[in-house]
PDB file of C-alpha atoms in Angstrom:
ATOM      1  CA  UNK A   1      -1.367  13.470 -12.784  1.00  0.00           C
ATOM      2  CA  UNK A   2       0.845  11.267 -10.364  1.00  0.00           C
ATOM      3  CA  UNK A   3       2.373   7.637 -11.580  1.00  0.00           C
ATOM      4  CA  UNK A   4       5.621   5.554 -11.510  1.00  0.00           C
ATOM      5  CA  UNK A   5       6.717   3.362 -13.418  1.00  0.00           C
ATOM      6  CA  UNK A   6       8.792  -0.041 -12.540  1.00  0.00           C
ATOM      7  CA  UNK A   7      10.741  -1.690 -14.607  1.00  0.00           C
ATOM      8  CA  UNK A   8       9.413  -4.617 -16.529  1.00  0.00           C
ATOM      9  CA  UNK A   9       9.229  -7.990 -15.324  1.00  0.00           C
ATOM     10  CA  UNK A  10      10.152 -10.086 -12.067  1.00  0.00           C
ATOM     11  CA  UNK A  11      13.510 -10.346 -11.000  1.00  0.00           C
ATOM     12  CA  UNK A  12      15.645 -13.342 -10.450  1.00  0.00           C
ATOM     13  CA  UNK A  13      18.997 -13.696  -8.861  1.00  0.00           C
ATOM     14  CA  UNK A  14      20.837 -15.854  -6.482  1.00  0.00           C
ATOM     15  CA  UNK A  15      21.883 -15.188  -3.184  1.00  0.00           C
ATOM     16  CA  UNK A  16      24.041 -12.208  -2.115  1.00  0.00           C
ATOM     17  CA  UNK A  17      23.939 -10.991  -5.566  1.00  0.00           C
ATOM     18  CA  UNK A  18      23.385  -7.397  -6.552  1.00  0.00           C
ATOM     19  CA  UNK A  19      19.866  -6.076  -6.482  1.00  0.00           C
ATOM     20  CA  UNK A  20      19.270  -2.978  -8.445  1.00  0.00           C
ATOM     21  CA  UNK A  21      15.089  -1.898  -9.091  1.00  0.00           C
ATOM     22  CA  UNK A  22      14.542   0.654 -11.182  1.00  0.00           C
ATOM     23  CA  UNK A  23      11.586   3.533 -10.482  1.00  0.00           C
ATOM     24  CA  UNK A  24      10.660   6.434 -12.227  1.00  0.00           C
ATOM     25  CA  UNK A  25       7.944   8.977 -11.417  1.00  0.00           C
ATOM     26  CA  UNK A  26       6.192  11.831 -13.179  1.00  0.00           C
ATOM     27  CA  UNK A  27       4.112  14.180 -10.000  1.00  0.00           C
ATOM     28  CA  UNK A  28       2.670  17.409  -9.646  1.00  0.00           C
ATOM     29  CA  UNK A  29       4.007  18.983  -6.398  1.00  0.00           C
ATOM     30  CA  UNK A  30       6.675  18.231  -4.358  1.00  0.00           C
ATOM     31  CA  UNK A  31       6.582  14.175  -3.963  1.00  0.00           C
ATOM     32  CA  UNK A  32       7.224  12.271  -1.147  1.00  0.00           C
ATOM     33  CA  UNK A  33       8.934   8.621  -2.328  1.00  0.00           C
ATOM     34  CA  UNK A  34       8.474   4.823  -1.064  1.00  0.00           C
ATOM     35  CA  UNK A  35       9.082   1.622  -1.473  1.00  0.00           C
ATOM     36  CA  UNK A  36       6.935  -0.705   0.213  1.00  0.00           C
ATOM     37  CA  UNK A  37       7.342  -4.664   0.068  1.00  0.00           C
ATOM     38  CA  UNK A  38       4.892  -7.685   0.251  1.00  0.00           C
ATOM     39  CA  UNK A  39       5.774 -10.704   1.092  1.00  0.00           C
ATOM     40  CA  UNK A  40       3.642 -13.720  -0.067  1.00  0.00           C
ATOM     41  CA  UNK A  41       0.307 -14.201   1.956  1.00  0.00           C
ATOM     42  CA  UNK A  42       0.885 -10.993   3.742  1.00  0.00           C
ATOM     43  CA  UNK A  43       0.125  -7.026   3.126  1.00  0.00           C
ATOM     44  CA  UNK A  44       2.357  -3.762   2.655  1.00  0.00           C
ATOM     45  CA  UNK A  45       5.515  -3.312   4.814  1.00  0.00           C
ATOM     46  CA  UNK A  46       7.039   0.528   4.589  1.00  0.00           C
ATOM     47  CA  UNK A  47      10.253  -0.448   3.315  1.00  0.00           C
ATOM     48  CA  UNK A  48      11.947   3.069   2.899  1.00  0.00           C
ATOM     49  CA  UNK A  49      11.154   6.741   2.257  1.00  0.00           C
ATOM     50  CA  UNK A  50      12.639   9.800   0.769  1.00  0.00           C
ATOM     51  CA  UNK A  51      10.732  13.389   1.414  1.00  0.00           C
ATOM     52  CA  UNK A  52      12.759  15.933  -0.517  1.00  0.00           C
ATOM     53  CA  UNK A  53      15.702  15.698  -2.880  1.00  0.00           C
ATOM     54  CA  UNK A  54      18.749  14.024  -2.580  1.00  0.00           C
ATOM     55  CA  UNK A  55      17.328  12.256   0.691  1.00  0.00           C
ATOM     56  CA  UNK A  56      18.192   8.899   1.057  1.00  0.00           C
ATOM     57  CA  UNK A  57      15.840   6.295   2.427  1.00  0.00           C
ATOM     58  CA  UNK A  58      17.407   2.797   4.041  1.00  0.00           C
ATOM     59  CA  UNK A  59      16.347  -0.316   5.831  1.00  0.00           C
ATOM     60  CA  UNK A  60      17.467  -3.650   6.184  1.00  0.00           C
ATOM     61  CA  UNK A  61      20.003  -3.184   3.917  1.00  0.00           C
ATOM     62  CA  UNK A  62      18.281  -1.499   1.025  1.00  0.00           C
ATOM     63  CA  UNK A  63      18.858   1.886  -0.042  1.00  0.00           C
ATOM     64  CA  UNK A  64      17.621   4.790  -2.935  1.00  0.00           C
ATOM     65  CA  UNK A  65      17.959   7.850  -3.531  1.00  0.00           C
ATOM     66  CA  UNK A  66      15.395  10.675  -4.420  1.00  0.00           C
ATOM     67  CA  UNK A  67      16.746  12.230  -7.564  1.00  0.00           C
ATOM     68  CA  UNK A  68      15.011  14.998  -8.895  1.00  0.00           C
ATOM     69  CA  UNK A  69      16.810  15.464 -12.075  1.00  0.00           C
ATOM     70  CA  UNK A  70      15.880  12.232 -13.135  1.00  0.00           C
ATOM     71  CA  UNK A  71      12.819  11.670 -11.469  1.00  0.00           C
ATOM     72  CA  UNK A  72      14.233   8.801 -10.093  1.00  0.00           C
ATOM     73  CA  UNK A  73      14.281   6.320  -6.712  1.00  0.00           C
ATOM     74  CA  UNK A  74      15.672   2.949  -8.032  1.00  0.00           C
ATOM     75  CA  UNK A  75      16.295   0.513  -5.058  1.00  0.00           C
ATOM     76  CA  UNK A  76      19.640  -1.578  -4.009  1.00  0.00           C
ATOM     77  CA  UNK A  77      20.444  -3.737  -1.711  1.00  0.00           C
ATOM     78  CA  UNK A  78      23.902  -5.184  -2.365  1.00  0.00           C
ATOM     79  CA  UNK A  79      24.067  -8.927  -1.080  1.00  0.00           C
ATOM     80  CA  UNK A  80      20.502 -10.356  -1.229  1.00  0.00           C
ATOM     81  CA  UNK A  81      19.302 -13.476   1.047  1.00  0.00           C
ATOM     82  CA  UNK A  82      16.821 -15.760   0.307  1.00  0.00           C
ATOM     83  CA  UNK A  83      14.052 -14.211   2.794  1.00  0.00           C
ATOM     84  CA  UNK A  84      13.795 -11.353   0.668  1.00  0.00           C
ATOM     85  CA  UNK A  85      11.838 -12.867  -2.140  1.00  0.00           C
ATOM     86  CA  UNK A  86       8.842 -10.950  -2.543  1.00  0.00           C
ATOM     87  CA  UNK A  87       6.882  -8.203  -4.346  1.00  0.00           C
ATOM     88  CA  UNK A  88       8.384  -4.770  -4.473  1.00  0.00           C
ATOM     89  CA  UNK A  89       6.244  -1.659  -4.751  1.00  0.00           C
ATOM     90  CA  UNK A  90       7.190   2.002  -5.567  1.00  0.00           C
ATOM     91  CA  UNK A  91       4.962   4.726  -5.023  1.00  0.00           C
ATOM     92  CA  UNK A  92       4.809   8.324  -4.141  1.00  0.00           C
ATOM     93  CA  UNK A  93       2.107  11.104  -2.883  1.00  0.00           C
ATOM     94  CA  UNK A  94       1.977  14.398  -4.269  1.00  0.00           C
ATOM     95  CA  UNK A  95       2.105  16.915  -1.855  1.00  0.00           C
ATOM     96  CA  UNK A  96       0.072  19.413  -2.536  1.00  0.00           C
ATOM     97  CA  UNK A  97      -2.326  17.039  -4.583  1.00  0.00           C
ATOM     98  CA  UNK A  98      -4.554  16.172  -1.905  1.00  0.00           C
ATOM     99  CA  UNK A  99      -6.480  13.498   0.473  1.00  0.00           C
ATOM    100  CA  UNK A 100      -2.826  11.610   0.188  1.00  0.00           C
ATOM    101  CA  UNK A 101      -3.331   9.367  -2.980  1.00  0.00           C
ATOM    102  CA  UNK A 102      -0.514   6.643  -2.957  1.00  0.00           C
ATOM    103  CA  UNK A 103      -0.016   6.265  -6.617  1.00  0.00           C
ATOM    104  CA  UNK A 104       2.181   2.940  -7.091  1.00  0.00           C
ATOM    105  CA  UNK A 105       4.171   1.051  -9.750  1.00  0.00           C
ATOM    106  CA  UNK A 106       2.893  -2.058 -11.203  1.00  0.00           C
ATOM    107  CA  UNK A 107       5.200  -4.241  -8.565  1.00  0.00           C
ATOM    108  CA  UNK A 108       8.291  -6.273  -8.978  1.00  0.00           C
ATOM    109  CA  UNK A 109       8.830  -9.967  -8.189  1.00  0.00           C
ATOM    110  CA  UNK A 110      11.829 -10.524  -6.622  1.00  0.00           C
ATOM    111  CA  UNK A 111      13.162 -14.180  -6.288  1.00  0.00           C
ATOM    112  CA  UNK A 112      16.501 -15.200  -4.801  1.00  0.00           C
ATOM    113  CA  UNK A 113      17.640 -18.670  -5.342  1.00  0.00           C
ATOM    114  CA  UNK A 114      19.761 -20.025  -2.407  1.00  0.00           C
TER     115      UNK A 114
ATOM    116  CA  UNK B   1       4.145   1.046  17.148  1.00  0.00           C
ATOM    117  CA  UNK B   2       3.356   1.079  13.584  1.00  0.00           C
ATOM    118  CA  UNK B   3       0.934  -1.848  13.533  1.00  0.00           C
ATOM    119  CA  UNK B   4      -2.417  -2.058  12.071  1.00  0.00           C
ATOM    120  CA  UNK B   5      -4.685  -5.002  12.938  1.00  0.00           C
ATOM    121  CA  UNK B   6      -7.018  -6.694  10.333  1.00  0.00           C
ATOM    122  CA  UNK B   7      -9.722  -9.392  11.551  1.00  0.00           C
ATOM    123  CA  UNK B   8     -10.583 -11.774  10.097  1.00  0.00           C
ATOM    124  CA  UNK B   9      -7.694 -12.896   7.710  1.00  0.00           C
ATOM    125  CA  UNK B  10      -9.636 -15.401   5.317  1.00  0.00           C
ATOM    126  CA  UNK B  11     -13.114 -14.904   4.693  1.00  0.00           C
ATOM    127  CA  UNK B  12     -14.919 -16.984   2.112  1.00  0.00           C
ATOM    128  CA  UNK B  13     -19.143 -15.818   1.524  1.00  0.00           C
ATOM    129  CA  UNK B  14     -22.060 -16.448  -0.556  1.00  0.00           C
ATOM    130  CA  UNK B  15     -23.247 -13.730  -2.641  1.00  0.00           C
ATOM    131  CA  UNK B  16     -26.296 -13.233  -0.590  1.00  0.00           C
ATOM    132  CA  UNK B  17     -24.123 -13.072   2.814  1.00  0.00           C
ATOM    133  CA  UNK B  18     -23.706 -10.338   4.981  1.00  0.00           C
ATOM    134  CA  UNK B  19     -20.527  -9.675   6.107  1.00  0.00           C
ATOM    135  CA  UNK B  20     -18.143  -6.999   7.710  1.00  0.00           C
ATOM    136  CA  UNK B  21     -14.175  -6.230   7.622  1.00  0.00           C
ATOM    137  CA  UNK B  22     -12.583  -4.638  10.263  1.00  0.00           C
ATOM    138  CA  UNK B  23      -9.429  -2.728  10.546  1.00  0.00           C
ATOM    139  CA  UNK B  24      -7.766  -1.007  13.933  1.00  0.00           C
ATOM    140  CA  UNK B  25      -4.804   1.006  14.481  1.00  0.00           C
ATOM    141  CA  UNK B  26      -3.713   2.989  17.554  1.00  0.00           C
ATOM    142  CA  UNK B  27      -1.054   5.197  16.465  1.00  0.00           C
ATOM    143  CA  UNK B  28      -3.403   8.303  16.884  1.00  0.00           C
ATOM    144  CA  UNK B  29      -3.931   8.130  13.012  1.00  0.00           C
ATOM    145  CA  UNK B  30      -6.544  10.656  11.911  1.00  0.00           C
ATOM    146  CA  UNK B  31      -6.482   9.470   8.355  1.00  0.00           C
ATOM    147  CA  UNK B  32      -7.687   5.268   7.434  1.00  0.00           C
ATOM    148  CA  UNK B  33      -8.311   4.072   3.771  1.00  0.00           C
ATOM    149  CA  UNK B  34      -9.414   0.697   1.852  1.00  0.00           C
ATOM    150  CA  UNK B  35      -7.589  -0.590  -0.758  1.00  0.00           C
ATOM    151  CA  UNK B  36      -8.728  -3.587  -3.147  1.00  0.00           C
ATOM    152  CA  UNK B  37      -5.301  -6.064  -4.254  1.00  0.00           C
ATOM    153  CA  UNK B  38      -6.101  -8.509  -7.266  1.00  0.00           C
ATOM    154  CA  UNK B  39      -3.110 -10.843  -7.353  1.00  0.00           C
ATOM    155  CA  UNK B  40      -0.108  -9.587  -8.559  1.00  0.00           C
ATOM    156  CA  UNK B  41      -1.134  -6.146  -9.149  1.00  0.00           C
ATOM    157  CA  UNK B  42      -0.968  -3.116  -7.121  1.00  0.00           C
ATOM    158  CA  UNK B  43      -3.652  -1.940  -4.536  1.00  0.00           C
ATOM    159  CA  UNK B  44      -6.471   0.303  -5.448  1.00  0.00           C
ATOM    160  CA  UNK B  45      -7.739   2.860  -3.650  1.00  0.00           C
ATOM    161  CA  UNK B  46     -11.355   2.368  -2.628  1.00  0.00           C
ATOM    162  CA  UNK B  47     -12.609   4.629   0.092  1.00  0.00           C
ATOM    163  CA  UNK B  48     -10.849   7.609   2.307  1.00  0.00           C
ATOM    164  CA  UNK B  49     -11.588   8.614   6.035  1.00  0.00           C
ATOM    165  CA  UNK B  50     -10.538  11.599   6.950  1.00  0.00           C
ATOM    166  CA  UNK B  51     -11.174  12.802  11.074  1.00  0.00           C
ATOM    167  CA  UNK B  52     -13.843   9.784  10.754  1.00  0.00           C
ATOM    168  CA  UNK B  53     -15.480  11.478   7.916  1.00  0.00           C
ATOM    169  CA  UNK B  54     -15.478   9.581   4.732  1.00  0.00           C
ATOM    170  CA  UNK B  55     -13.493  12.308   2.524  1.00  0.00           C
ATOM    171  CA  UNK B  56     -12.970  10.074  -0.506  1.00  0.00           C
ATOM    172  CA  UNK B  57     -15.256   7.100  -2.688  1.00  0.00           C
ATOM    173  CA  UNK B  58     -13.523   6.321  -5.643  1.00  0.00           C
ATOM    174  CA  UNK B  59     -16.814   5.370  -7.143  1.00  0.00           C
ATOM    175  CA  UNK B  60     -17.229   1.958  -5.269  1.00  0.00           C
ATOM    176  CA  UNK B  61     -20.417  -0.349  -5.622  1.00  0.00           C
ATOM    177  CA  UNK B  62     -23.020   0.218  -2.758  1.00  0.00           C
ATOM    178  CA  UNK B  63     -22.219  -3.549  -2.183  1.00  0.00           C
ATOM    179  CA  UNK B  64     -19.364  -2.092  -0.422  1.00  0.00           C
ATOM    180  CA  UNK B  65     -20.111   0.243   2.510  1.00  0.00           C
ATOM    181  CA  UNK B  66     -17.696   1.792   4.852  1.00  0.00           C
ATOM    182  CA  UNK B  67     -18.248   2.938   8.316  1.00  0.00           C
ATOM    183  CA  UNK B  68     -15.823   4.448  10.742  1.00  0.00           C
ATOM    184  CA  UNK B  69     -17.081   3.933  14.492  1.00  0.00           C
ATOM    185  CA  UNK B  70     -14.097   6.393  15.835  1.00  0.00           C
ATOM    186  CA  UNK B  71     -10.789   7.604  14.907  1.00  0.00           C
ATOM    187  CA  UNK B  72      -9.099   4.315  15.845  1.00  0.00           C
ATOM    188  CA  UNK B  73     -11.556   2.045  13.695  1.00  0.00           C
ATOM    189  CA  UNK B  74     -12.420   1.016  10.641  1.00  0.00           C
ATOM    190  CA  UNK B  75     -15.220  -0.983   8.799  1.00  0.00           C
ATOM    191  CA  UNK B  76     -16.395  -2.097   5.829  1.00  0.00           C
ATOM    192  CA  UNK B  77     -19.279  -3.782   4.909  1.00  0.00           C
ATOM    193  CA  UNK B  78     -20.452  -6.097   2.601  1.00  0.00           C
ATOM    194  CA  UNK B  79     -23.423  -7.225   1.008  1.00  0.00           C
ATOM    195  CA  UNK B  80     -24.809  -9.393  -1.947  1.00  0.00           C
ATOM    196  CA  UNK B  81     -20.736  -9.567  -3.192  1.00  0.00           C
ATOM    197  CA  UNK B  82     -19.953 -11.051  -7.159  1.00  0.00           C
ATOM    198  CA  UNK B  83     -17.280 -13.548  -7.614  1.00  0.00           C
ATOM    199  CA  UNK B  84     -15.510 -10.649  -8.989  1.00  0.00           C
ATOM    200  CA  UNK B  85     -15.239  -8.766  -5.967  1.00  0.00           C
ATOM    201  CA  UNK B  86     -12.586 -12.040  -4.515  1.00  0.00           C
ATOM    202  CA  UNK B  87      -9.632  -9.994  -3.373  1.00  0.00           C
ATOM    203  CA  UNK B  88      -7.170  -9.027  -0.957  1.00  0.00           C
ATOM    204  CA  UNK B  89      -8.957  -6.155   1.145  1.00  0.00           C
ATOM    205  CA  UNK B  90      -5.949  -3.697   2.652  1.00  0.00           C
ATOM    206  CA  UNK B  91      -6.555  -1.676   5.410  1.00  0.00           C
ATOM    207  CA  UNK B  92      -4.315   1.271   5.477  1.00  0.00           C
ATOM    208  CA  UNK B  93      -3.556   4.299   8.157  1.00  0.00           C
ATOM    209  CA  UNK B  94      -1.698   7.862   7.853  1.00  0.00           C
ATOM    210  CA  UNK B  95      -1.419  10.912  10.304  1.00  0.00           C
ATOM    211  CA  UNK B  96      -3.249  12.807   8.139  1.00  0.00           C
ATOM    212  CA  UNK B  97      -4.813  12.498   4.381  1.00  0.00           C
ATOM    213  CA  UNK B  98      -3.806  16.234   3.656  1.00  0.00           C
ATOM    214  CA  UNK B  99       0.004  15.726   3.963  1.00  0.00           C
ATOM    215  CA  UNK B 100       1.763  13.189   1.736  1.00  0.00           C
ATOM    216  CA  UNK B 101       2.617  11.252   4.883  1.00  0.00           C
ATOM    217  CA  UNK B 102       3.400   7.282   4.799  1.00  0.00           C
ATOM    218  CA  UNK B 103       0.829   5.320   4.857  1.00  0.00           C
ATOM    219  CA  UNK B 104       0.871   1.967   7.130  1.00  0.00           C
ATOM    220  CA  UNK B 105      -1.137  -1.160   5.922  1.00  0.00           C
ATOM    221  CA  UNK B 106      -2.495  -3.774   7.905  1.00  0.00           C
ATOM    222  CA  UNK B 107      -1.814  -7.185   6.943  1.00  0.00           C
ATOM    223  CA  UNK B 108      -5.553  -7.611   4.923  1.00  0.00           C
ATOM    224  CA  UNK B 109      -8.487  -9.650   4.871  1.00  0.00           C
ATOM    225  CA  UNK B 110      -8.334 -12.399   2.306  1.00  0.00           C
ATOM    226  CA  UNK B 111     -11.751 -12.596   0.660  1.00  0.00           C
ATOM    227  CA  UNK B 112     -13.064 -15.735  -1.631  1.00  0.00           C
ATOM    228  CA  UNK B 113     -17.035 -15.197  -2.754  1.00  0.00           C
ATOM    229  CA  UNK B 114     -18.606 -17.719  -3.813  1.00  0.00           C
TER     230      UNK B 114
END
């Protein structure tokens, strides 16, 4: 079956520091690749996607990278700000699968400290 | 537009209450889902509508009952709830369920049951 896996933890780290997330996914298929972010009190924003190898998704100032090889899509964003503290979601769908199952990671707290 | 409405966003109810959800997008979405979010976890998938037919129960209580008036909304109702059953209620849209397309979520219904 589909998952990803997050690495452990929240994250904490002060302002305009380096933000690296790591994400790893096992899929059937050919997966499409997102990160989606929650901010407290609020529901899922599409962050950035990835549809095929080697595609890079960006917004805002974030970026990853579909790697096939190593099943990868960690997320970066290389000077942080205080406004994006919040929970950080991978997840992917399976083409091929079926009826579009989002399987996600467990979620990442991010906190930047001015 | 990539929005997706939720009403109401807090909702506290008695376990012998009646009560409904409802969710609205007009991006010409054919696909809508329900997700359940206990704090600090990811969402889980609860029910699928596919072309306004429900394609996809992943085993939900009959407490819980989806209905989808038309292809731009989205309902779900609820009756005789357990404390248990507190949660953030996602409402989520896609152009279709049978492509691995991005999936939009609405900002969710904040439910307390007392």
């Amino acid at each position: 079956g589909n998952s990803v896996t997050q690495m452990e933890g929240p994250v904490t780290l002060s302002e305009e520091a380096f933000l690296t997330i790591n994400c790893t996914y096992t899929a059937t298929g050919y997966p499409s690749l997102f990160w989606y972010v929650q901010y407290p009190g609020e529901g899922l924003q599409l962050l950035l996607k990835a549809t095929k190898a080697d595609d890079k998704g960006s917004n805002k100032g974030f970026e990853a990278t579909y790697r096939k090889e190593t099943t990868s899509f960690h997320l970066e964003k290389g000077s942080v700000q205080v406004s994006d503290s919040a929970v950080y979601f991978c997840a992917l769908i399976s083409r091929g699968y079926g009826n579009n199952r989002l399987a996600f990671g467990k979620g990442n707290q991010v906190v930047v400290i001015p | 537009d990539t929005e997706v409405t939720q009403t109401p966003k807090h909702l506290v109810m008695g376990m012998t209450n009646k009560k409904s959800l409802k969710c609205e997008q007009h991006m010409g979405h054919r696909a809508m889902y329900w997700y359940k979010q206990k704090a600090k976890k990811p969402p889980e998938l609860m029910f699928v509508y596919s072309y306004e037919k429900l394609s996809i129960n992943e085993s939900v209580p009959s407490r819980f009952s989806p209905e989808c008036p038309n292809s731009s909304l989205l309902n779900l109702h609820l009756h005789a709830l357990q404390p248990e059953d507190s949660a953030l209620y996602l409402c989520a849209s896609s152009q279709e369920s049978s492509q691995p397309y991005e999936q939009y979520f609405g900002p969710g219904t904040r439910l307390t049951v007392t």
